[in-house]
CSV table of C-alpha atoms in Angstrom, one decimal:
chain,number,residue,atom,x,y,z
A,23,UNK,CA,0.0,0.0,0.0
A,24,UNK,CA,1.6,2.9,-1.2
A,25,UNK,CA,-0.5,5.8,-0.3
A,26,UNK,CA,-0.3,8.5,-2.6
A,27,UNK,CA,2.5,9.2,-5.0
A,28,UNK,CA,3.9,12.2,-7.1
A,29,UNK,CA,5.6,12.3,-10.2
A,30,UNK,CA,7.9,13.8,-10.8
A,31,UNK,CA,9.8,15.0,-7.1
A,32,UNK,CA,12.0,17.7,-8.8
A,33,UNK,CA,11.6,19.7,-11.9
A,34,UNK,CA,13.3,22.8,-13.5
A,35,UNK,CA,11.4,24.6,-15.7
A,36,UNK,CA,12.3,27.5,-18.3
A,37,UNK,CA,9.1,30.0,-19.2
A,38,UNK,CA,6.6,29.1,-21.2
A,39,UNK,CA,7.0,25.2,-21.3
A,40,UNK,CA,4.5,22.7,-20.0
A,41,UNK,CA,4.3,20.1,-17.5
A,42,UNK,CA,2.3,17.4,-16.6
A,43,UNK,CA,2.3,16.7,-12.9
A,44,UNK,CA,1.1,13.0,-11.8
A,45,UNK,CA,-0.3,11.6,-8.7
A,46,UNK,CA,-2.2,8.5,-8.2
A,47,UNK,CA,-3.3,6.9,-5.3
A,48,UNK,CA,-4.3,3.0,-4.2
A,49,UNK,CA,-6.9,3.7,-1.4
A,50,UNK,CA,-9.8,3.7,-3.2
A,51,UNK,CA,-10.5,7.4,-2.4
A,52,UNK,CA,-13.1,9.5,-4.1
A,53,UNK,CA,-11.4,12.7,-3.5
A,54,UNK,CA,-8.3,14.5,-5.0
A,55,UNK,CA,-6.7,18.0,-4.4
A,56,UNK,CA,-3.8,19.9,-5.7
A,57,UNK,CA,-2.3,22.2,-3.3
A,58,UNK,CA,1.1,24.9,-3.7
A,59,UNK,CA,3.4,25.4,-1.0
A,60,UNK,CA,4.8,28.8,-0.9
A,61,UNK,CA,6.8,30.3,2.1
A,62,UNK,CA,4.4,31.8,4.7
A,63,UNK,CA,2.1,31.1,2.8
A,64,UNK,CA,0.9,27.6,4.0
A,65,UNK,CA,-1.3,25.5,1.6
A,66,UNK,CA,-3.5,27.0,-0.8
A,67,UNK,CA,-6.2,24.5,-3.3
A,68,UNK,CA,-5.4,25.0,-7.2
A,69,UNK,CA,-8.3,22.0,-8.1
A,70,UNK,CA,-10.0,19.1,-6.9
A,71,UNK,CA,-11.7,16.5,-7.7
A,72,UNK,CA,-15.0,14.7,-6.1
A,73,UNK,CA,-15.0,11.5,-8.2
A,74,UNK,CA,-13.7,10.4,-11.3
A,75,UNK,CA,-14.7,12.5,-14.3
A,76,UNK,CA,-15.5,15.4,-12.4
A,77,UNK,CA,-12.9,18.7,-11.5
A,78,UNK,CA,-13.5,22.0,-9.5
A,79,UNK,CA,-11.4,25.4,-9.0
A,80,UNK,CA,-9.9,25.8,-5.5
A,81,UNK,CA,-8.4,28.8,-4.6
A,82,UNK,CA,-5.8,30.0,-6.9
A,83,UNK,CA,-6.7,27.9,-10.3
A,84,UNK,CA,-5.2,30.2,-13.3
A,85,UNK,CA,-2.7,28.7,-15.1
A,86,UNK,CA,-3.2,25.2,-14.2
A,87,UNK,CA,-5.4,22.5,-15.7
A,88,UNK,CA,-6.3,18.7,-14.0
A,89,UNK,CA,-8.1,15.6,-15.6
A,90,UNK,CA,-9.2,12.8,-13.7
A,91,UNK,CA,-10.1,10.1,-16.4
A,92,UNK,CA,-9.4,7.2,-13.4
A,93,UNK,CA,-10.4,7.2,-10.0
A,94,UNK,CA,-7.0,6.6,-9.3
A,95,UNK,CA,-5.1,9.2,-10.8
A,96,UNK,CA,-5.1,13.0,-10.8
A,97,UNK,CA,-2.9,14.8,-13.4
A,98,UNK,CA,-1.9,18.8,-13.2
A,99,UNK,CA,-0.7,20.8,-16.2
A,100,UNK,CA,0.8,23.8,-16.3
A,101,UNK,CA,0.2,24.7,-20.3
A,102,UNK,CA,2.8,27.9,-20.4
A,103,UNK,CA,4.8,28.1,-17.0
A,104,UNK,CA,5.6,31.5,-15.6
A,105,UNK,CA,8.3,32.1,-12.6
A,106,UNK,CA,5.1,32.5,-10.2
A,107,UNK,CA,4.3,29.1,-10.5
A,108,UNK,CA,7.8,28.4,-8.7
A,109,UNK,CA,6.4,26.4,-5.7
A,110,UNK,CA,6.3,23.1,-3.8
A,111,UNK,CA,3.4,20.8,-5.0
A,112,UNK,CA,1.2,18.4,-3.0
A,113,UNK,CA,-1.4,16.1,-4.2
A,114,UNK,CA,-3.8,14.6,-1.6
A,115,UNK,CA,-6.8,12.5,-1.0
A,116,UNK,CA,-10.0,11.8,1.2
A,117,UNK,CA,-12.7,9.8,1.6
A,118,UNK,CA,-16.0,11.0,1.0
A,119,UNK,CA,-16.2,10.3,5.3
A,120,UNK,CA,-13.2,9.8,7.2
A,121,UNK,CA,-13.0,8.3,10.5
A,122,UNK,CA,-14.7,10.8,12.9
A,123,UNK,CA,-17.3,11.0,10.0
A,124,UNK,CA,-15.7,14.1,8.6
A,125,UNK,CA,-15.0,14.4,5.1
A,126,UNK,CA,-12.1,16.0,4.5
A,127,UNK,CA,-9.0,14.0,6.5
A,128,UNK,CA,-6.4,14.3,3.8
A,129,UNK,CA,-3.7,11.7,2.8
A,130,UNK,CA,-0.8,13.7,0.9
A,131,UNK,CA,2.0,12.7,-1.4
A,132,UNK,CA,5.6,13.9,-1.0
A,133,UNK,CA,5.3,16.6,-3.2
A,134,UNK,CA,7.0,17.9,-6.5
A,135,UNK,CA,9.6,21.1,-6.3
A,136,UNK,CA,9.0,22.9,-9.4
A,137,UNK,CA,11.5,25.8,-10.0
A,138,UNK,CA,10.7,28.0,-13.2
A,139,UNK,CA,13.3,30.0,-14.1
B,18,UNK,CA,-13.8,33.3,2.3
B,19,UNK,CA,-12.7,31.5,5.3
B,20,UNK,CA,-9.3,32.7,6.9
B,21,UNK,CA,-7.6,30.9,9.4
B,22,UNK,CA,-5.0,32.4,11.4
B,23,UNK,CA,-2.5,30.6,13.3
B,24,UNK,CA,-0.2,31.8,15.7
B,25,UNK,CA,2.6,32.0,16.6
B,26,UNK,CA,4.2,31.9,13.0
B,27,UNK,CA,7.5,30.6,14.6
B,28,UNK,CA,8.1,29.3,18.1
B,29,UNK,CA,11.5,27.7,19.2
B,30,UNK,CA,12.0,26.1,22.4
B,31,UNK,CA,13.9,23.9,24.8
B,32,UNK,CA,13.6,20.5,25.2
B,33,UNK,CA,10.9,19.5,28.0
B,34,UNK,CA,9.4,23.0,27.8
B,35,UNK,CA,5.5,23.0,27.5
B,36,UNK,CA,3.7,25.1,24.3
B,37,UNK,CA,0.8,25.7,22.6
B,38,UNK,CA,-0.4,27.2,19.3
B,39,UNK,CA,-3.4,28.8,18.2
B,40,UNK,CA,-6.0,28.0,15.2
B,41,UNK,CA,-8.2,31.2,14.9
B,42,UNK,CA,-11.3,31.9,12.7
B,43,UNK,CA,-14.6,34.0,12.5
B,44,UNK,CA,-16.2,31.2,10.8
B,45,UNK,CA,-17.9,27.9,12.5
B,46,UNK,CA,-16.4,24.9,10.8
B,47,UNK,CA,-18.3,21.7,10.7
B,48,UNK,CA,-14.5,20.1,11.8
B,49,UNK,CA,-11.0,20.4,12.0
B,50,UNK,CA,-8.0,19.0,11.3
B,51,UNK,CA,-4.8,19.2,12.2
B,52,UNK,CA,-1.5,18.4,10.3
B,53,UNK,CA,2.4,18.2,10.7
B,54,UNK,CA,4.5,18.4,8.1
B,55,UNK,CA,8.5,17.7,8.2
B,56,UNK,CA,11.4,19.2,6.1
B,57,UNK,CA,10.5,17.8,2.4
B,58,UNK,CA,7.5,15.6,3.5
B,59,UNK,CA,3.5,16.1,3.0
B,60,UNK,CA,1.6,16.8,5.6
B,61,UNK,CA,0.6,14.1,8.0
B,62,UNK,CA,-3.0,14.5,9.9
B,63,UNK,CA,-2.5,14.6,13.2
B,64,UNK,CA,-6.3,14.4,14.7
B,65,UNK,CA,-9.9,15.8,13.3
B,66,UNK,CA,-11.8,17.4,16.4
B,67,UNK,CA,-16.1,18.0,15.4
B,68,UNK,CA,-17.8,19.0,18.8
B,69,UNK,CA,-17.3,22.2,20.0
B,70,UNK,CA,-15.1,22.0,23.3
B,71,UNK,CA,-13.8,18.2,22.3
B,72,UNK,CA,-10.8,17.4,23.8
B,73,UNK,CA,-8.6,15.0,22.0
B,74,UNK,CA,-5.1,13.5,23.5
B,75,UNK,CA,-2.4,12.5,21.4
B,76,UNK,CA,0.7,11.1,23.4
B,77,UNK,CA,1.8,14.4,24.9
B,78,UNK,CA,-0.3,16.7,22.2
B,79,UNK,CA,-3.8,17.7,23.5
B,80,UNK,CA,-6.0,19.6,21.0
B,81,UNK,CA,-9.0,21.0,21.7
B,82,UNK,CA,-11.7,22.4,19.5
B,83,UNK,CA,-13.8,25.8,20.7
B,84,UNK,CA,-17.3,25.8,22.0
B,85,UNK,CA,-18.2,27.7,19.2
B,86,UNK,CA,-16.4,26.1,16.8
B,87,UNK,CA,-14.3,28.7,15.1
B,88,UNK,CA,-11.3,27.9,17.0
B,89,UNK,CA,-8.6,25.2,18.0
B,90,UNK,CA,-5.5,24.6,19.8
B,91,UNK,CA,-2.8,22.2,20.2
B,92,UNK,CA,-0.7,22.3,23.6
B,93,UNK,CA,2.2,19.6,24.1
B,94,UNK,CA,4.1,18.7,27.0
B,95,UNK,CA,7.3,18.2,27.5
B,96,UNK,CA,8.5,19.0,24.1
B,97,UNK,CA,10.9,17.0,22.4
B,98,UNK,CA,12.9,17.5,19.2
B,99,UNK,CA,11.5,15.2,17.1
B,100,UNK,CA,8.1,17.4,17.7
B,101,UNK,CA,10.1,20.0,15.4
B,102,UNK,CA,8.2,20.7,12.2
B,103,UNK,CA,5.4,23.1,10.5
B,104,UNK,CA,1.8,22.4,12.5
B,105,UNK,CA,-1.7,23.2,10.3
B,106,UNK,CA,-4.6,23.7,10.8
B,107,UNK,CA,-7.4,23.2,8.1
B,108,UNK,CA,-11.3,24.0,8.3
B,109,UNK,CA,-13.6,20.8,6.9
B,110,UNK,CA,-16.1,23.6,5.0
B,111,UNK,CA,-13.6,24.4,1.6
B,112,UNK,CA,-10.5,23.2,2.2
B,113,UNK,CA,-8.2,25.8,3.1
B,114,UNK,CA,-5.2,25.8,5.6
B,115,UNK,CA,-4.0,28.4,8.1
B,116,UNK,CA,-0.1,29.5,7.1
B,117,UNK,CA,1.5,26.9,10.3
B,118,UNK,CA,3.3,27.5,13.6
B,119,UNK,CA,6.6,26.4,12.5
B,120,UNK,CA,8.2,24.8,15.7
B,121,UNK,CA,11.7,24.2,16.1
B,122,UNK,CA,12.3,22.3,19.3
B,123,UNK,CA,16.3,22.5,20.3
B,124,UNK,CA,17.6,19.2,22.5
């Protein structure tokens, strides 16, 4: 059982390339969230997803897109990367009720450092 | 919008001193977690509290969760290093995280 995974863990960048960013995870949860690190900043929600098929804006969306075609996976793209999108990335996931009944108890991946230079 | 504040941003300690931090919003939450996260790691959830003045032990961690639910803390005892990392908190209505107490706990 390897909980949730990200792919890649390190990745340099230069302006206006693209990126796919991969996590996938084997515990059968129906929810998925991208979150960026910044400094200070704690974690903010770029998307998420409730079940396979289906995506929603978090917080601080523009630039990125996901697609969850498998329960199991959840990609992020950046289409045109910009120097602002410089962060530490996490992916996580829930199930619909967690232990105490509550929905949202999180499982996160180790995260991807994406420098954009 | 939901804000939640945390403080202190940074606290650093001595060994076997007692602390605690602060979750702080102006919104009820339905729950909420907390997280610590270690140099290079994800987050790891820590405990979920969802009655207002719930008490919830963790070794030598103790959370508790406001009567009104807007607000949480976390108070451990006896501090040791290995309790060093970034604490969040995160309210169960969208998803959103306070910024973290980053503790540094020095042997």
């Amino acid at each position: 059982n390897a909980g949730v995974t990200q792919t890649p863990k390190f990745r340099v960048l230069k302006t206006g390339q693209s990126m796919t960013l991969l996590c996938a995870q084997d515990m059968n949860h129906e929810y998925m969230y991208w979150y960026r690190q910044d400094p200070g900043m704690g974690l903010r929600l770029i998307h998420y997803s409730v079940g396979e098929g289906t995506t929603a804006k978090g917080e601080v969306p523009d630039g990125y897109n996901v697609s969850r075609l498998k329960k199991q996976n959840f990609l992020l793209g950046l289409e045109s990367a910009a120097p602002s999108q410089t962060s530490v990335y996490f992916c996580a996931s829930s199930y619909r009720g967690g232990t105490s009944g509550a929905s949202y108890e999180q499982y996160f991946g180790p995260g991807t450092r994406l420098t954009v230079t | 919008t939901q804000l939640l504040e945390q403080s202190p941003q940074f606290l650093s300690i001595q060994e076997g001193e007692n602390l605690t931090v602060y979750c702080n919003s102006s919104s009820v939450f339905s729950s909420l977690q907390w997280y610590r996260q270690e140099p290079g790691e994800g987050p790891v959830l820590l405990v979920t509290v969802v009655t207002g003045g719930e008490v919830k032990k963790l070794k030598r961690l103790t959370f508790q969760f406001g009567d009104a639910r807007k607000d949480s803390s976390l108070h451990i005892t006896a501090a040791q290093p290995g309790d060093t990392g970034l604490y969040l908190c995160a309210g169960n209505n969208d998803m959103r995280f306070g910024a973290g107490t980053r503790l540094t706990v020095k042997p």
